[in-house]
CSV table of C-alpha atoms and ligand atoms in Angstrom, one decimal:
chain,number,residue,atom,x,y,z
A,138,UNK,CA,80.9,88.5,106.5
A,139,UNK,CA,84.2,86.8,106.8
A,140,UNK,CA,87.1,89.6,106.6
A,141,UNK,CA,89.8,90.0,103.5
A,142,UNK,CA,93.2,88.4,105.6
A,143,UNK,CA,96.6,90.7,103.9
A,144,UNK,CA,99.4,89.2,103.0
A,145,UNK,CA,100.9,92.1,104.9
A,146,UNK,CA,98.7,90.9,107.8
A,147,UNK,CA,99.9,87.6,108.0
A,148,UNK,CA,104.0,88.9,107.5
A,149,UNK,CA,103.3,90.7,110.4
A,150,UNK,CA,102.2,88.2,112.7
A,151,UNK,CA,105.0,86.0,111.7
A,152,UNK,CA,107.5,89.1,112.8
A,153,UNK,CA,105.8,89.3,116.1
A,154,UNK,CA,105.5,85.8,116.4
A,155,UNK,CA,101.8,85.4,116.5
A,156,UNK,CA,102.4,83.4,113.9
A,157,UNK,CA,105.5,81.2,115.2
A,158,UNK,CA,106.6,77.7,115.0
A,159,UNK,CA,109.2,76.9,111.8
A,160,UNK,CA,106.1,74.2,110.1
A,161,UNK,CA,103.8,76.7,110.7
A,162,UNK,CA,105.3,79.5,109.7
A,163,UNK,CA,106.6,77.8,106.1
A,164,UNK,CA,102.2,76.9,105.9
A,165,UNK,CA,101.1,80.4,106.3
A,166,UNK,CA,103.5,81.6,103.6
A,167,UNK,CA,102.3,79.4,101.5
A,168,UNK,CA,98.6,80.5,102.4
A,169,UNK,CA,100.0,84.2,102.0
A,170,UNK,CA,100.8,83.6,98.2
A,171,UNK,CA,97.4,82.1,98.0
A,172,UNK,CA,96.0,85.2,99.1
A,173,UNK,CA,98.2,86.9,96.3
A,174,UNK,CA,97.0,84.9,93.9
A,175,UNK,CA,93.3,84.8,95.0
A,176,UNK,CA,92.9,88.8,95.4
A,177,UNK,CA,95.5,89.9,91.8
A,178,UNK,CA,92.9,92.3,89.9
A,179,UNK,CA,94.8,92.0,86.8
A,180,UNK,CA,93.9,89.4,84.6
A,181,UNK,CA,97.4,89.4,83.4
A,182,UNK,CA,99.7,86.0,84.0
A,183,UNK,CA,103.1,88.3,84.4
A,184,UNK,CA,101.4,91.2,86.7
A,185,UNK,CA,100.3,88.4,89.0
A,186,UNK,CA,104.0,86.9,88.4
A,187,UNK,CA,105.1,90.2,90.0
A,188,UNK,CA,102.8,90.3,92.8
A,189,UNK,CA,103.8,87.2,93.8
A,190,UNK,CA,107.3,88.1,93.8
A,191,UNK,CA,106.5,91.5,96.0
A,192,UNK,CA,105.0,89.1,98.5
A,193,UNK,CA,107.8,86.6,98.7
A,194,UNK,CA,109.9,89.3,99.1
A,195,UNK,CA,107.9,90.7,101.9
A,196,UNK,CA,107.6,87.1,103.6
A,197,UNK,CA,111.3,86.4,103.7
A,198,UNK,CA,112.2,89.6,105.4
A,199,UNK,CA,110.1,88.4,108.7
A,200,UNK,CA,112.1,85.8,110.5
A,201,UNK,CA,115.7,84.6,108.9
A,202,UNK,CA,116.3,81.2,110.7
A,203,UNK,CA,113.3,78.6,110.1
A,204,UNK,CA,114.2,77.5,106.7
A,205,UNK,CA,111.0,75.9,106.1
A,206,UNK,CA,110.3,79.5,104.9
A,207,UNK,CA,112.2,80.3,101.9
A,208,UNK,CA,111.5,76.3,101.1
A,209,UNK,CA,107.8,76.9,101.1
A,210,UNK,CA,108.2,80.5,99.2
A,211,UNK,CA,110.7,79.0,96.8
A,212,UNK,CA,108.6,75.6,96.3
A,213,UNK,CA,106.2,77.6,95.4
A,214,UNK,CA,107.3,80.4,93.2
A,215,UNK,CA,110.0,77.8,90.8
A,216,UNK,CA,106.2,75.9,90.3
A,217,UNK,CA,104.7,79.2,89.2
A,218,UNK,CA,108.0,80.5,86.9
A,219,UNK,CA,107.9,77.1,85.1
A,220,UNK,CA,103.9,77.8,84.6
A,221,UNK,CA,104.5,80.9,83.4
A,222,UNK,CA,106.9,79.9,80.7
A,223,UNK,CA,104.1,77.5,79.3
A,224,UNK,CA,101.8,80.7,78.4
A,225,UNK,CA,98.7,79.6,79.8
A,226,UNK,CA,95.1,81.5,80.4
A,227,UNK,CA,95.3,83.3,83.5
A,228,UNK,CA,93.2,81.7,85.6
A,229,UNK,CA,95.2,78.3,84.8
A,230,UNK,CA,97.6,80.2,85.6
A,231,UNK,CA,96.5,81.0,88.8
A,232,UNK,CA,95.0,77.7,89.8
A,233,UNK,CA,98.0,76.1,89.5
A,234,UNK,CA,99.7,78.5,92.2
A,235,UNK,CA,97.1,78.0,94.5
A,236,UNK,CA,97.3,74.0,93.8
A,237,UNK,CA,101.1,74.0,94.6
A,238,UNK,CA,100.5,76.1,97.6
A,239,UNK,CA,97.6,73.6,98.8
A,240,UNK,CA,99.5,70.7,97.8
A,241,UNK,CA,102.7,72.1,100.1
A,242,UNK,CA,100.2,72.9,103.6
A,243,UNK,CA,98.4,69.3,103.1
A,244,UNK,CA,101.9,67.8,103.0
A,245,UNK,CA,103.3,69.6,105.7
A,246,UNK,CA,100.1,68.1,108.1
A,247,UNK,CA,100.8,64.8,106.1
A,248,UNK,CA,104.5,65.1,107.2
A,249,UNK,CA,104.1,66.1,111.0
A,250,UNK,CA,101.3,63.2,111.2
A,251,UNK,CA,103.6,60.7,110.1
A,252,UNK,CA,106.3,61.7,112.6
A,253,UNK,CA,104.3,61.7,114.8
A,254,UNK,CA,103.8,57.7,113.5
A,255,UNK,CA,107.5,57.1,113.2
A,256,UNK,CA,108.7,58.8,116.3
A,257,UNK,CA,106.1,56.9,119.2
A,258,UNK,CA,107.7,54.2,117.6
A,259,UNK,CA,110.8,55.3,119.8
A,260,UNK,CA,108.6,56.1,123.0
A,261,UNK,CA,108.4,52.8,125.7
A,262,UNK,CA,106.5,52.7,128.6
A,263,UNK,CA,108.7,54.3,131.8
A,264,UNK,CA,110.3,56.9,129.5
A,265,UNK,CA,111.0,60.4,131.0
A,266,UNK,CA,111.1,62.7,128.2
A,267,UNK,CA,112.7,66.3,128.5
A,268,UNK,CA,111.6,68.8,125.8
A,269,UNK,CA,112.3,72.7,124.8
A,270,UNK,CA,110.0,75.1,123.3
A,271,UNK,CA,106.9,74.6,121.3
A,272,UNK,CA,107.1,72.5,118.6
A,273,UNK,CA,103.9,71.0,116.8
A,274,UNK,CA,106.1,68.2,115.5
A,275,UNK,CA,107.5,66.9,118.8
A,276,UNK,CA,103.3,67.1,120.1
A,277,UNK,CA,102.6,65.1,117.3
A,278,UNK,CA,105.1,62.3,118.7
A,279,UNK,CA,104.3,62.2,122.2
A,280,UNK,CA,100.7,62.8,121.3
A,281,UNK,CA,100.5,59.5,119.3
A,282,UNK,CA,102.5,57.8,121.8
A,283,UNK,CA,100.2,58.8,124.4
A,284,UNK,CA,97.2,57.6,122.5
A,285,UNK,CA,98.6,54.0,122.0
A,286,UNK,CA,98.7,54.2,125.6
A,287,UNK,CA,102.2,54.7,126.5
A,288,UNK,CA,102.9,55.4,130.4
A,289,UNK,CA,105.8,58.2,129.9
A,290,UNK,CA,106.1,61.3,131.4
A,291,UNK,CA,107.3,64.5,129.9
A,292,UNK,CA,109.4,67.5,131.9
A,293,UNK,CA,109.2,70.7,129.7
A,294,UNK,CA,111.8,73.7,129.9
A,295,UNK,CA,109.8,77.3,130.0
A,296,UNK,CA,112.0,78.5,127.2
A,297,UNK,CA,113.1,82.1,128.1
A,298,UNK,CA,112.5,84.8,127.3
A,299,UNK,CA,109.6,84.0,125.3
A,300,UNK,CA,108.6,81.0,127.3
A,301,UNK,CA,107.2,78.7,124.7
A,302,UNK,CA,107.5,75.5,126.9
A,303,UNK,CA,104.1,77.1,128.5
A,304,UNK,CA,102.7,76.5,125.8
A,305,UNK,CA,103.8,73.0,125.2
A,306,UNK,CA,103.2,71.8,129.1
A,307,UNK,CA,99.5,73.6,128.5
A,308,UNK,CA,99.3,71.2,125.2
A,309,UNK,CA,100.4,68.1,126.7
A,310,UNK,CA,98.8,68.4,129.9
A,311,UNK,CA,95.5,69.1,128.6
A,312,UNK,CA,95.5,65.7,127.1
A,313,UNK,CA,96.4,64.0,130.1
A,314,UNK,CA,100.0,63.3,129.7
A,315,UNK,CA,101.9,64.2,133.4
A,316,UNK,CA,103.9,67.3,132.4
A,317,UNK,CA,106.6,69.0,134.8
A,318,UNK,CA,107.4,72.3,133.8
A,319,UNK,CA,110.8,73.8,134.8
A,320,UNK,CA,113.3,76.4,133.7
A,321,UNK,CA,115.5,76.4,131.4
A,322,UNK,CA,118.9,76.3,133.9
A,323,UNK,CA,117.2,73.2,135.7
A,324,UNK,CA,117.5,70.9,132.5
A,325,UNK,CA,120.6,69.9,134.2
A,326,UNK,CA,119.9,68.9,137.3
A,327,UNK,CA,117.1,66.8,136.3
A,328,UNK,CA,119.0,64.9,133.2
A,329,UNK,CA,120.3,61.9,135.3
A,330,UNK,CA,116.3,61.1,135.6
A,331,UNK,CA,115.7,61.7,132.0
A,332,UNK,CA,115.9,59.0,129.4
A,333,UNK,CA,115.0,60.7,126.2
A,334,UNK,CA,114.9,64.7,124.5
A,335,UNK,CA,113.1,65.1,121.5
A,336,UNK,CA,113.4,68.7,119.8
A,337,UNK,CA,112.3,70.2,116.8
A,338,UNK,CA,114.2,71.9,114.4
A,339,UNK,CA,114.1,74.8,112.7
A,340,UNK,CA,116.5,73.9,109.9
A,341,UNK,CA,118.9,71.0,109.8
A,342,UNK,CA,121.6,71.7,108.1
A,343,UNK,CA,124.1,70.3,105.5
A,344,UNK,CA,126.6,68.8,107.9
A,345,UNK,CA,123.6,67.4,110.2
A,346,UNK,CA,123.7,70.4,112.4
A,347,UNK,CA,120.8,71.5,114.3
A,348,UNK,CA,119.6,74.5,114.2
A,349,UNK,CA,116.8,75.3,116.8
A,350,UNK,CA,115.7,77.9,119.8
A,351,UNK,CA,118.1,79.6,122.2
A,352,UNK,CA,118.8,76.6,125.0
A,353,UNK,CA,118.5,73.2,123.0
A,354,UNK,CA,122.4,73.5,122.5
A,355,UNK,CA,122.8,73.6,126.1
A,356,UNK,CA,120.1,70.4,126.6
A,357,UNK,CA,121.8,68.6,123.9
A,358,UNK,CA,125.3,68.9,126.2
A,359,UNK,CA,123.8,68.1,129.3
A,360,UNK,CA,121.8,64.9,127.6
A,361,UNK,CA,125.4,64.1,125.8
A,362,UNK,CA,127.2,63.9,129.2
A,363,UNK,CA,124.5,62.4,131.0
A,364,UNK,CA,124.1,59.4,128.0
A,365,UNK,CA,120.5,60.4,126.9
A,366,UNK,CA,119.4,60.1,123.9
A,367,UNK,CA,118.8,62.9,121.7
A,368,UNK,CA,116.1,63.1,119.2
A,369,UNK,CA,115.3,66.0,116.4
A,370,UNK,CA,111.7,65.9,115.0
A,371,UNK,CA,112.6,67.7,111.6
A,372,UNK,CA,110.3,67.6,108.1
A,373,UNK,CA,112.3,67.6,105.4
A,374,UNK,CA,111.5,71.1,104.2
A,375,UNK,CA,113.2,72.4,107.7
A,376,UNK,CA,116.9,71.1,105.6
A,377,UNK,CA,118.6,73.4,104.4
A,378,UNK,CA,119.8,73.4,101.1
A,379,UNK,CA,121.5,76.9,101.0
A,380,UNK,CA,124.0,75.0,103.3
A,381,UNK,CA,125.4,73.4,100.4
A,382,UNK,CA,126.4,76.1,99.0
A,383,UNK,CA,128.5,76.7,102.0
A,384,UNK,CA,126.1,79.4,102.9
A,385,UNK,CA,125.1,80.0,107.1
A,386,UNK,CA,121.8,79.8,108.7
A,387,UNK,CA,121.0,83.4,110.1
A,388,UNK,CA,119.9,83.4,113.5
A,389,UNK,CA,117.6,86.0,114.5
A,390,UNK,CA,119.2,88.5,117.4
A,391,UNK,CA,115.6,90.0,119.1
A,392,UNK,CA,114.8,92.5,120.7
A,393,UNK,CA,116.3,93.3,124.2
A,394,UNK,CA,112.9,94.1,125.6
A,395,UNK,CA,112.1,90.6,125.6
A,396,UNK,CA,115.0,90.4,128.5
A,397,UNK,CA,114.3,93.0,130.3
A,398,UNK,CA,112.0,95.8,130.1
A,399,UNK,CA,113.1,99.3,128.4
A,400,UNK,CA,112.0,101.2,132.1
A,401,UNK,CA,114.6,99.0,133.9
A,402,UNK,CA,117.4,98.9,131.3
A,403,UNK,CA,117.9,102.5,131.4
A,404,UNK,CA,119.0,102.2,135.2
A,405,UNK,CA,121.5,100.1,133.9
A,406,UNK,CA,123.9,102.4,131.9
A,407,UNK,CA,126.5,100.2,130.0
A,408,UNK,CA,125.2,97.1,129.9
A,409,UNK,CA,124.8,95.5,126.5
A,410,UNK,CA,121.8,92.5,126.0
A,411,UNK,CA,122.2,90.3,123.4
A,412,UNK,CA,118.9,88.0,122.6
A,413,UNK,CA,119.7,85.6,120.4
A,414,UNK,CA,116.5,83.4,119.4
A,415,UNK,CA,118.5,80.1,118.5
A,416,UNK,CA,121.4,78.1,118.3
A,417,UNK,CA,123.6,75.3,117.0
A,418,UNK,CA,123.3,71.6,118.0
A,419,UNK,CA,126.7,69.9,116.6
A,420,UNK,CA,125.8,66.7,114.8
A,421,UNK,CA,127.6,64.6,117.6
A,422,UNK,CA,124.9,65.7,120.4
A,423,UNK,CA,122.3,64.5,118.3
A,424,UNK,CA,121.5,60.8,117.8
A,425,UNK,CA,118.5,60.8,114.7
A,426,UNK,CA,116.3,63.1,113.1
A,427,UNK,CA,112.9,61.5,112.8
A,428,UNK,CA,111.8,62.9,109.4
A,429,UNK,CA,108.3,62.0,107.5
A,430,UNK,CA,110.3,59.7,105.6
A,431,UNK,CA,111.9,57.4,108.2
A,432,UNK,CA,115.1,57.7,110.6
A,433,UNK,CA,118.5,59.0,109.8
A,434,UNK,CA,121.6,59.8,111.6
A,435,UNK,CA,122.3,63.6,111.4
A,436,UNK,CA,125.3,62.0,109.2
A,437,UNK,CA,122.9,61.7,106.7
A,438,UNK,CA,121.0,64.9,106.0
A,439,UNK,CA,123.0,65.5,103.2
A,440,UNK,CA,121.0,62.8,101.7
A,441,UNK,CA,117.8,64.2,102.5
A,442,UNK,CA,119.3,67.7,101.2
A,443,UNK,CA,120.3,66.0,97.9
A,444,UNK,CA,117.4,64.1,97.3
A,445,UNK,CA,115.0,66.8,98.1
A,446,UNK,CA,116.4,69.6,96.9
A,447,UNK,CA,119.2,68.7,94.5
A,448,UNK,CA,117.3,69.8,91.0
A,449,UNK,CA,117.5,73.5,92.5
A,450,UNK,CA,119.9,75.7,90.4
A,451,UNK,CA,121.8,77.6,92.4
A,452,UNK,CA,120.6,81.4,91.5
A,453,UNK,CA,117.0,79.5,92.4
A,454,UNK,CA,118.4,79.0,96.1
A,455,UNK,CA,119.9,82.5,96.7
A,456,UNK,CA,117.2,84.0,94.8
A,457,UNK,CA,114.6,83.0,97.7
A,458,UNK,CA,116.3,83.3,100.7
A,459,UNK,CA,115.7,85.1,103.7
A,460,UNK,CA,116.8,88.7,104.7
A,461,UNK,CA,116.2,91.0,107.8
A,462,UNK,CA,113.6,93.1,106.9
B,77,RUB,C1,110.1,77.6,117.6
B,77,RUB,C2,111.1,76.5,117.7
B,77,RUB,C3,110.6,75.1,117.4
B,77,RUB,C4,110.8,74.8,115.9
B,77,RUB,C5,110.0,73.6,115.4
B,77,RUB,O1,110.7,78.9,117.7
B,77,RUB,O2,112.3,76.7,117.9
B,77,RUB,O3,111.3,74.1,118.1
B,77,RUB,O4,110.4,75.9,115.1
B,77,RUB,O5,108.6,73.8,115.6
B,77,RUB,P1,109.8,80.2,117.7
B,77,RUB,P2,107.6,73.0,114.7
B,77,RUB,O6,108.8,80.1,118.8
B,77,RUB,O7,110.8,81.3,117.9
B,77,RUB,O8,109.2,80.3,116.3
B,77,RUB,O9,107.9,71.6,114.9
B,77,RUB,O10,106.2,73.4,115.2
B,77,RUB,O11,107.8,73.4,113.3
């Protein structure tokens, strides 16, 4: 018997980052309000309305940087308020939430697939490639590179504290790209053999800012002083249109015990750990964004931000955005 998943479930795992990643994070909302819709007992358009709106709630509250979040939630939700308004049966009703939220995770894989297309474009043979962190759409790159048999090689920073470039060296490695795993403070010393970094992004915002985990700031000014070129792997639901609006991307401050455990901090009286989980790239350290639908300068994300999201009304964009829980 295959087990009822929770929307609360899934929130969870998205907090504790069992669920992690910006692309897949914004998919598994989605999925969540699929859930909603699948398991609403009433038969009532409006009650499901509200139980849609208790779960986006409940979804923004996890994590409050990866923008693809309140894009997917909010994608999702104006496509069921419009529906609404149109008085339909309920289980039109319903069908066309669970449509929308299908239609979003398909183009999400469409999207990362397609960078992954665009991007290898950029890979030649006797590149040395420096990454950080996980992220599924900067695989998808050197993944497609790899199987039009490109002869690159790939060094990978461990990403403290939660060391996500394991995870990336373990993905690349397995399909036989050579992979060199190092930390974080060593990105330096290697950059004068480096030719390319490619990073993802957890949002991308108005001015052509990156925003993405703790480090890539640091990678972006070693590559900028050492004349490599820097790459962001970004779909455009990871730009943010709240940044229009003059509003900031949150970055998450985690827990301390992720630094150093509780046992050993208290023999440390007075000392204060900060854990931020990301930071910003300034547009001038980054050379493109590789998006599903071609190459821009950071320069240009206000384009993207425009184009893609420009029919939001502005109460729309507050309205789903994300909060600490
Ligand atoms: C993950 C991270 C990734 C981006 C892009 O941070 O910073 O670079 O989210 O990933 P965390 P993707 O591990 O804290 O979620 O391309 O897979 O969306």
């Amino acid at each position: 018997m295959t087990r009822i998943i929770k929307v609360s479930e899934i929130a969870r795992d998205i907090k504790e980052m069992k669920i992690r990643g910006a692309g897949n994070i914004a998919r598994q909302a989605a999925k969540a309000l699929i859930i909603t819709a699948q398991q609403c007992k009433s038969k009532k358009p409006s009650r499901l309305m509200e139980e849609l709106e208790t779960s986006a709630k409940l979804l923004l509250q996890t994590r409050p940087t990866a923008v693809s979040l309140p894009n997917s939630i909010r994608h999702i939700m104006l496509s069921a308020k419009k529906a609404l308004k149109q008085k339909l049966e309920f289980e039109e009703f319903r069908q066309i939430i669970i449509d929308t939220a299908n239609d979003f995770i398909q183009n999400s894989a469409k999207a990362i697939l397609q960078i992954g297309k665009i991007g290898a474009g950029r890979i030649e043979d006797g590149d040395r490639i420096i990454t950080h962190c996980n992220s599924a759409t900067v695989n998808a790159i050197l993944k497609t590179a790899f199987n039009q048999d490109k002869d690159f090689k790939v060094v990978v920073c461990e990403t403290r504290p939660r060391y996500q470039g394991r995870i990336t060296a373990r993905e690349l490695s397995q399909v036989g790209i050579p992979t060199t795993l190092i930390v974080d403070s060593a990105a330096h010393f290697f950059m004068r053999k480096i030719d390319k970094a490619i990073v993802g992004a957890d949002a991308i915002v108005a001015n052509g800012a990156l925003v993405n985990k703790i480090g890539t700031s640091m990678l972006a000014l070693a590559a900028h002083e050492a004349r490599v070129l820097f790459f962001v792997a970004a779909e455009t639901y990871k730009f943010s249109p709240e940044t229009m609006l003059g509003q900031l991307v949150k970055i998450e401050e985690r827990n301390s015990s992720e630094i150093i455990p509780e046992n050993e901090l208290v023999r440390m009286p007075n000392i204060t750990v900060r854990n931020p989980a990301f930071d910003i790239t300034p547009p001038e350290h980054i050379d493109l964004i590789i998006t599903e639908k071609g190459i821009i300068p950071p320069q240009a994300a206000i384009t993207i931000i425009r184009e893609e999201f420009g029919s939001i009304r502005t109460d729309d964009l507050l309205n789903y955005k994300t909060s600490s829980g």
